[in-house]
Amino acid sequence: MATFKDFRNKVKPNWCPGCGDFSVQAAIQRAAANVGLEPDNLAVISGIGCSGRISGYINSYGFHGVHGRALPIAQGVKMANRDLTVIASGGDGDGFAIGMGHTIHAIRRNIDVTYIVMDNQIYGLTKGQTSPRSDMGFKTKSTPGGSIESALNVMEMSLTAGATFVAQSFSSDLKELTSLIEQGINHKGFSLINVFSPCVTFNKVNTYDWFKENITKLADVENYDPANRMTAMQTLMEHNGLVTGLIYQNTEQKSYQELINTYDKNPLANQDLEITEEKFNELMAEFM
Ligand SMILES: Cc1ncc(C[n+]2csc(CCOP(=O)(O)OP(=O)(O)O)c2C)c(N)n1
Ligand code: SF4
Ligand SMILES: [Mg+2]
């Protein structure tokens, strides 16, 4: 049986020391082992950004795509091989700016993919511009006078888009984050896990200390019931979205795959192509 160490590879992350993304990588590796996966049962598909590098740092199938397009690829992988556990991952810019159209539709489609967003409320890779998650008044190179746009509350948005699994965590809380990723993987449908993952180099406002002071853990909220969508929305609004834990889960709704009557139990990836080896090589040559 695999341990988290089996999900490590030899590639050394080049994130800045202290970047929140290190913990997300560790949490994915731990969660994968804890739910009983082997490296060849897992595919990690990422977009572009500092966060997007994560697919290169995990020993599993992986694909480092283009900016904002992790989800279309991840959904395609899942459709072609339903036996794989598919994790899509990337930054707040990747998922909530350029890739937002995909995010909304993947949520309402409820395809069985776990989407982990490393939310540092800034564009890290391009050296510090505002993202849709940056707070109003936030000063960056692109907003020297302070942002005049309001920050998107992604958790509220997900609930209204019909999400069946909505969770949020914090890089400093490896235990909670790992547990939420395990729950997301086990959820039969689309799971969105937004992770407050501080950018220590460009975001000097939303720091580890800032989150520690401002976050409310749902585990500490008396009688919080993640099956109640109304309470979930109200709690998010009361705390301006700054809560961590399992916010909402609907276990009744079937996933996209379960609703396709003609969807073959035998994954497309394992089916006989019914062509000769010669023809196969000819086709492959066209793509090389
Ligand atoms: C189509 C396209 N547009 C713009 C870019 C430039 N670009 C690269 S990463 C990025 C944003 C990165 O921010 P985020 O997704 O939050 O990831 P982070 O680096 O913060 O982890 C942008 C705008 C690009 N690579 N491709
Ligand atoms: S620039 Fe920010 S997000 Fe990118 S690796 Fe450094 S700390 Fe992390
Ligand atoms: Mg970012």
Short mmCIF file of C-alpha atoms and ligand atoms in Angstrom, two decimals:
data_model
loop_
_atom_site.label_atom_id
_atom_site.label_comp_id
_atom_site.label_asym_id
_atom_site.label_seq_id
_atom_site.Cartn_x
_atom_site.Cartn_y
_atom_site.Cartn_z
CA MET A 1 0.00 0.00 0.00
CA ALA A 2 1.34 3.43 -0.97
CA THR A 3 2.35 6.03 1.62
CA PHE A 4 2.61 9.78 1.01
CA LYS A 5 6.29 9.31 0.19
CA ASP A 6 5.34 7.26 -2.88
CA PHE A 7 3.63 10.38 -4.27
CA ARG A 8 6.93 12.31 -4.13
CA ASN A 9 9.17 12.61 -7.17
CA LYS A 10 12.68 13.95 -7.65
CA VAL A 11 11.65 17.40 -8.90
CA LYS A 12 12.50 20.13 -6.40
CA PRO A 13 9.76 22.78 -6.16
CA ASN A 14 10.98 26.25 -7.04
CA TRP A 15 8.32 28.06 -5.01
CA CYS A 16 9.66 30.83 -2.76
CA PRO A 17 10.53 29.65 0.77
CA GLY A 18 7.36 30.00 2.88
CA CYS A 19 4.93 29.88 -0.08
CA GLY A 20 1.61 28.35 0.96
CA ASP A 21 1.64 26.01 -2.03
CA PHE A 22 4.13 23.65 -0.34
CA SER A 23 1.45 22.58 2.14
CA VAL A 24 -1.09 22.02 -0.62
CA GLN A 25 1.35 19.69 -2.33
CA ALA A 26 1.96 17.80 0.94
CA ALA A 27 -1.77 17.61 1.67
CA ILE A 28 -2.55 16.13 -1.77
CA GLN A 29 0.19 13.51 -1.30
CA ARG A 30 -1.07 12.59 2.17
CA ALA A 31 -4.73 12.53 1.15
CA ALA A 32 -3.99 10.34 -1.87
CA ALA A 33 -2.22 7.79 0.33
CA ASN A 34 -4.86 7.99 3.08
CA VAL A 35 -7.70 7.14 0.69
CA GLY A 36 -5.72 4.13 -0.55
CA LEU A 37 -4.57 5.33 -3.97
CA GLU A 38 -1.43 4.22 -5.75
CA PRO A 39 0.43 6.78 -7.92
CA ASP A 40 -0.94 5.25 -11.11
CA ASN A 41 -4.53 5.66 -9.87
CA LEU A 42 -4.15 9.46 -9.74
CA ALA A 43 -3.98 12.23 -12.35
CA VAL A 44 -3.13 15.81 -11.31
CA ILE A 45 -3.99 18.39 -13.95
CA SER A 46 -2.93 21.99 -13.45
CA GLY A 47 -3.16 25.38 -15.08
CA ILE A 48 -0.52 28.11 -15.31
CA GLY A 49 0.74 30.11 -12.35
CA CYS A 50 3.16 29.47 -9.49
CA SER A 51 0.46 27.12 -8.19
CA GLY A 52 0.16 25.43 -11.57
CA ARG A 53 3.59 23.90 -11.15
CA ILE A 54 2.13 21.45 -8.65
CA SER A 55 1.42 18.73 -11.24
CA GLY A 56 5.17 18.46 -11.85
CA TYR A 57 5.91 17.88 -8.16
CA ILE A 58 3.65 14.89 -7.54
CA ASN A 59 4.43 11.32 -8.54
CA SER A 60 1.26 10.50 -10.49
CA TYR A 61 -0.06 11.03 -13.98
CA GLY A 62 0.07 14.75 -14.62
CA PHE A 63 -0.59 17.45 -17.16
CA HIS A 64 0.57 21.07 -16.90
CA GLY A 65 -1.87 22.75 -19.25
CA VAL A 66 -2.41 26.33 -20.32
CA HIS A 67 -3.67 29.25 -18.25
CA GLY A 68 -7.26 28.77 -17.10
CA ARG A 69 -7.74 25.42 -18.82
CA ALA A 70 -7.07 22.85 -16.10
CA LEU A 71 -10.74 21.96 -15.77
CA PRO A 72 -11.58 21.12 -19.41
CA ILE A 73 -8.55 18.81 -19.50
CA ALA A 74 -9.34 17.25 -16.13
CA GLN A 75 -12.93 16.58 -17.18
CA GLY A 76 -11.72 14.99 -20.43
CA VAL A 77 -9.31 12.75 -18.51
CA LYS A 78 -12.08 11.65 -16.16
CA MET A 79 -14.46 10.91 -19.03
CA ALA A 80 -11.80 8.87 -20.84
CA ASN A 81 -10.78 6.94 -17.75
CA ARG A 82 -13.37 6.87 -14.99
CA ASP A 83 -11.08 4.58 -12.94
CA LEU A 84 -8.62 7.41 -12.34
CA THR A 85 -8.97 9.82 -9.43
CA VAL A 86 -8.65 13.22 -11.06
CA ILE A 87 -7.47 16.32 -9.22
CA ALA A 88 -7.48 19.67 -11.01
CA SER A 89 -5.42 22.41 -9.45
CA GLY A 90 -4.27 25.98 -10.00
CA GLY A 91 -4.40 29.55 -8.81
CA ASP A 92 -7.18 32.03 -8.10
CA GLY A 93 -6.37 33.83 -11.35
CA ASP A 94 -6.40 30.57 -13.25
CA GLY A 95 -9.76 29.42 -11.89
CA PHE A 96 -11.64 32.63 -11.15
CA ALA A 97 -10.42 35.01 -13.88
CA ILE A 98 -9.46 33.50 -17.24
CA GLY A 99 -10.87 30.07 -16.36
CA MET A 100 -14.08 31.20 -14.66
CA GLY A 101 -16.37 30.00 -17.45
CA HIS A 102 -15.00 26.48 -17.02
CA THR A 103 -15.25 26.67 -13.24
CA ILE A 104 -18.94 27.61 -13.19
CA HIS A 105 -19.90 24.93 -15.70
CA ALA A 106 -17.78 22.21 -14.08
CA ILE A 107 -19.53 23.02 -10.80
CA ARG A 108 -23.04 22.72 -12.23
CA ARG A 109 -22.08 19.71 -14.36
CA ASN A 110 -21.06 17.85 -11.18
CA ILE A 111 -18.46 15.71 -12.88
CA ASP A 112 -16.39 13.61 -10.49
CA VAL A 113 -13.26 15.78 -10.26
CA THR A 114 -11.67 17.37 -7.18
CA TYR A 115 -10.67 20.98 -7.86
CA ILE A 116 -8.13 22.52 -5.47
CA VAL A 117 -7.52 26.24 -5.86
CA MET A 118 -4.45 27.81 -4.29
CA ASP A 119 -5.93 31.18 -3.47
CA ASN A 120 -3.27 33.79 -2.66
CA GLN A 121 -5.51 36.69 -3.75
CA ILE A 122 -2.96 37.82 -6.33
CA TYR A 123 -1.24 36.82 -9.57
CA GLY A 124 2.03 35.41 -8.20
CA LEU A 125 3.80 34.13 -11.30
CA THR A 126 3.49 37.41 -13.18
CA LYS A 127 4.92 39.25 -10.15
CA GLY A 128 1.96 40.65 -8.31
CA GLN A 129 -1.15 42.01 -10.03
CA THR A 130 -4.71 41.97 -8.64
CA SER A 131 -6.81 38.86 -9.12
CA PRO A 132 -10.61 38.53 -8.82
CA ARG A 133 -9.92 37.49 -5.22
CA SER A 134 -8.02 40.67 -4.31
CA ASP A 135 -9.83 42.87 -1.80
CA MET A 136 -11.09 46.32 -2.69
CA GLY A 137 -8.37 48.88 -1.94
CA PHE A 138 -5.60 46.28 -2.42
CA LYS A 139 -2.49 47.98 -3.84
CA THR A 140 -0.46 46.17 -6.48
CA LYS A 141 1.59 47.08 -9.53
CA SER A 142 -1.59 47.01 -11.60
CA THR A 143 -3.59 48.98 -8.99
CA PRO A 144 -1.16 51.46 -7.43
CA GLY A 145 -4.05 53.54 -6.10
CA GLY A 146 -5.80 50.47 -4.66
CA SER A 147 -8.23 48.11 -6.39
CA ILE A 148 -11.63 49.64 -7.15
CA GLU A 149 -13.26 46.25 -7.81
CA SER A 150 -14.79 44.10 -5.12
CA ALA A 151 -13.39 40.65 -4.38
CA LEU A 152 -15.35 37.68 -5.61
CA ASN A 153 -16.75 35.49 -2.87
CA VAL A 154 -16.13 32.15 -4.54
CA MET A 155 -17.75 30.03 -1.89
CA GLU A 156 -21.08 31.90 -2.16
CA MET A 157 -20.79 31.81 -5.93
CA SER A 158 -20.28 28.03 -5.89
CA LEU A 159 -23.37 27.49 -3.78
CA THR A 160 -25.52 29.49 -6.18
CA ALA A 161 -23.96 27.68 -9.17
CA GLY A 162 -25.27 24.36 -7.81
CA ALA A 163 -22.14 22.94 -6.21
CA THR A 164 -22.47 19.61 -4.42
CA PHE A 165 -19.22 19.93 -2.42
CA VAL A 166 -17.82 23.25 -1.24
CA ALA A 167 -14.93 23.49 1.19
CA GLN A 168 -12.26 25.95 2.18
CA SER A 169 -9.01 25.56 4.07
CA PHE A 170 -5.75 27.25 4.98
CA SER A 171 -2.20 26.19 4.12
CA SER A 172 -1.19 26.38 7.78
CA ASP A 173 -3.77 23.77 8.74
CA LEU A 174 -2.34 20.66 7.10
CA LYS A 175 -4.59 18.33 9.09
CA GLU A 176 -7.83 20.04 8.05
CA LEU A 177 -6.65 20.50 4.47
CA THR A 178 -5.67 16.83 4.10
CA SER A 179 -8.98 15.69 5.54
CA LEU A 180 -10.96 17.95 3.18
CA ILE A 181 -9.04 16.67 0.15
CA GLU A 182 -9.80 13.10 1.25
CA GLN A 183 -13.49 13.99 1.54
CA GLY A 184 -13.38 15.73 -1.84
CA ILE A 185 -11.83 12.67 -3.50
CA ASN A 186 -14.43 10.39 -1.91
CA HIS A 187 -17.32 12.70 -2.92
CA LYS A 188 -19.19 11.35 -5.94
CA GLY A 189 -19.34 14.55 -7.99
CA PHE A 190 -17.48 17.83 -8.37
CA SER A 191 -15.70 19.07 -5.26
CA LEU A 192 -14.29 22.57 -4.95
CA ILE A 193 -11.69 23.17 -2.25
CA ASN A 194 -10.46 26.75 -2.04
CA VAL A 195 -7.23 27.03 -0.05
CA PHE A 196 -5.95 30.27 1.46
CA SER A 197 -2.35 29.80 0.35
CA PRO A 198 -0.33 32.94 1.13
CA CYS A 199 2.05 34.46 -1.42
CA VAL A 200 4.83 35.62 0.90
CA THR A 201 6.59 37.55 -1.86
CA PHE A 202 3.88 39.75 -3.38
CA ASN A 203 0.90 39.80 -1.01
CA LYS A 204 1.95 41.60 2.15
CA VAL A 205 -1.65 42.04 3.35
CA ASN A 206 -3.21 38.57 3.33
CA THR A 207 -0.39 36.96 5.28
CA TYR A 208 -0.34 33.84 7.50
CA ASP A 209 -0.90 36.08 10.55
CA TRP A 210 -3.77 37.91 8.82
CA PHE A 211 -5.56 34.63 8.12
CA LYS A 212 -4.93 33.34 11.64
CA GLU A 213 -6.59 36.45 13.02
CA ASN A 214 -9.54 36.48 10.63
CA ILE A 215 -10.50 32.86 9.94
CA THR A 216 -13.36 31.09 11.71
CA LYS A 217 -13.15 27.30 11.69
CA LEU A 218 -16.53 25.68 11.08
CA ALA A 219 -15.46 22.91 13.45
CA ASP A 220 -15.78 25.56 16.20
CA VAL A 221 -19.25 26.71 15.12
CA GLU A 222 -21.83 24.99 17.28
CA ASN A 223 -24.18 22.61 15.44
CA TYR A 224 -22.96 23.65 11.99
CA ASP A 225 -24.66 21.37 9.46
CA PRO A 226 -22.89 21.12 6.05
CA ALA A 227 -25.99 19.49 4.54
CA ASN A 228 -27.95 22.73 4.94
CA ARG A 229 -27.35 25.03 1.96
CA MET A 230 -29.25 27.93 3.52
CA THR A 231 -27.12 27.87 6.68
CA ALA A 232 -24.00 27.53 4.56
CA MET A 233 -24.85 30.71 2.66
CA GLN A 234 -25.78 32.60 5.81
CA THR A 235 -22.58 31.55 7.59
CA LEU A 236 -20.46 32.64 4.63
CA MET A 237 -22.18 36.02 4.52
CA GLU A 238 -21.80 36.55 8.27
CA HIS A 239 -18.04 35.87 8.08
CA ASN A 240 -17.35 37.57 4.77
CA GLY A 241 -16.33 34.20 3.33
CA LEU A 242 -13.49 33.75 5.84
CA VAL A 243 -14.44 30.32 7.13
CA THR A 244 -12.62 27.02 6.78
CA GLY A 245 -13.95 23.46 6.82
CA LEU A 246 -16.62 21.59 4.91
CA ILE A 247 -19.09 24.32 4.03
CA TYR A 248 -21.64 22.34 2.06
CA GLN A 249 -22.12 18.82 0.75
CA ASN A 250 -25.02 17.34 -1.15
CA THR A 251 -24.71 13.55 -1.24
CA GLU A 252 -28.08 13.02 -2.93
CA GLN A 253 -27.33 14.46 -6.35
CA LYS A 254 -25.90 12.02 -8.87
CA SER A 255 -22.65 12.84 -10.64
CA TYR A 256 -22.48 13.60 -14.37
CA GLN A 257 -21.11 10.13 -15.15
CA GLU A 258 -23.85 8.38 -13.20
CA LEU A 259 -26.47 10.17 -15.29
CA ILE A 260 -25.14 9.05 -18.67
CA ASN A 261 -27.09 5.85 -19.41
CA THR A 262 -24.81 4.81 -22.24
CA TYR A 263 -21.56 5.47 -20.41
CA ASP A 264 -19.51 2.29 -20.71
CA LYS A 265 -18.34 0.80 -17.40
CA ASN A 266 -15.10 -0.15 -19.14
CA PRO A 267 -13.09 3.09 -19.40
CA LEU A 268 -12.47 4.38 -22.89
CA ALA A 269 -8.76 4.30 -22.06
CA ASN A 270 -8.92 0.49 -21.63
CA GLN A 271 -11.01 -0.32 -24.68
CA ASP A 272 -9.70 -2.16 -27.70
CA LEU A 273 -9.03 0.36 -30.47
CA GLU A 274 -9.75 -2.38 -33.03
CA ILE A 275 -7.03 -1.17 -35.37
CA THR A 276 -3.80 -2.85 -36.43
CA GLU A 277 -0.50 -1.99 -34.79
CA GLU A 278 0.65 -0.57 -38.11
CA LYS A 279 -2.35 1.78 -38.27
CA PHE A 280 -1.82 2.76 -34.63
CA ASN A 281 1.82 3.67 -35.26
CA GLU A 282 0.80 5.62 -38.35
CA LEU A 283 -1.73 7.64 -36.35
CA MET A 284 0.75 8.25 -33.52
CA ALA A 285 3.35 9.48 -36.00
CA GLU A 286 0.94 12.20 -37.08
CA PHE A 287 0.94 13.61 -33.53
CA MET A 288 4.68 13.40 -32.89
C1 LIG B 1 -3.59 32.97 -21.99
C2 LIG B 1 -2.64 33.54 -20.97
N1 LIG B 1 -2.90 34.77 -20.46
C3 LIG B 1 -2.07 35.29 -19.54
C4 LIG B 1 -0.97 34.59 -19.13
C5 LIG B 1 -0.04 35.22 -18.11
N2 LIG B 1 -0.22 34.63 -16.80
C6 LIG B 1 0.52 33.58 -16.40
S1 LIG B 1 0.15 33.09 -14.85
C7 LIG B 1 -1.00 34.34 -14.70
C8 LIG B 1 -1.78 34.54 -13.41
C9 LIG B 1 -1.24 33.77 -12.26
O1 LIG B 1 -2.05 33.97 -11.14
P1 LIG B 1 -2.78 32.76 -10.45
O2 LIG B 1 -3.56 31.97 -11.41
O3 LIG B 1 -3.52 33.30 -9.28
O4 LIG B 1 -1.58 31.81 -9.97
P2 LIG B 1 -0.42 32.11 -8.92
O5 LIG B 1 0.79 32.44 -9.71
O6 LIG B 1 -0.86 33.22 -8.04
O7 LIG B 1 -0.28 30.82 -8.18
C10 LIG B 1 -1.10 35.10 -15.84
C11 LIG B 1 -2.00 36.25 -16.02
C12 LIG B 1 -0.75 33.31 -19.68
N3 LIG B 1 0.28 32.55 -19.29
N4 LIG B 1 -1.59 32.82 -20.59
S1 SF4 B 2 5.68 34.41 -5.96
FE1 SF4 B 2 4.20 34.01 -4.33
S2 SF4 B 2 2.86 32.37 -5.11
FE2 SF4 B 2 4.74 32.43 -6.38
S3 SF4 B 2 6.12 30.90 -5.43
FE3 SF4 B 2 6.59 32.91 -4.56
S4 SF4 B 2 5.38 33.03 -2.68
FE4 SF4 B 2 4.50 31.40 -3.94
MG MG B 3 -2.89 33.58 -7.36
#
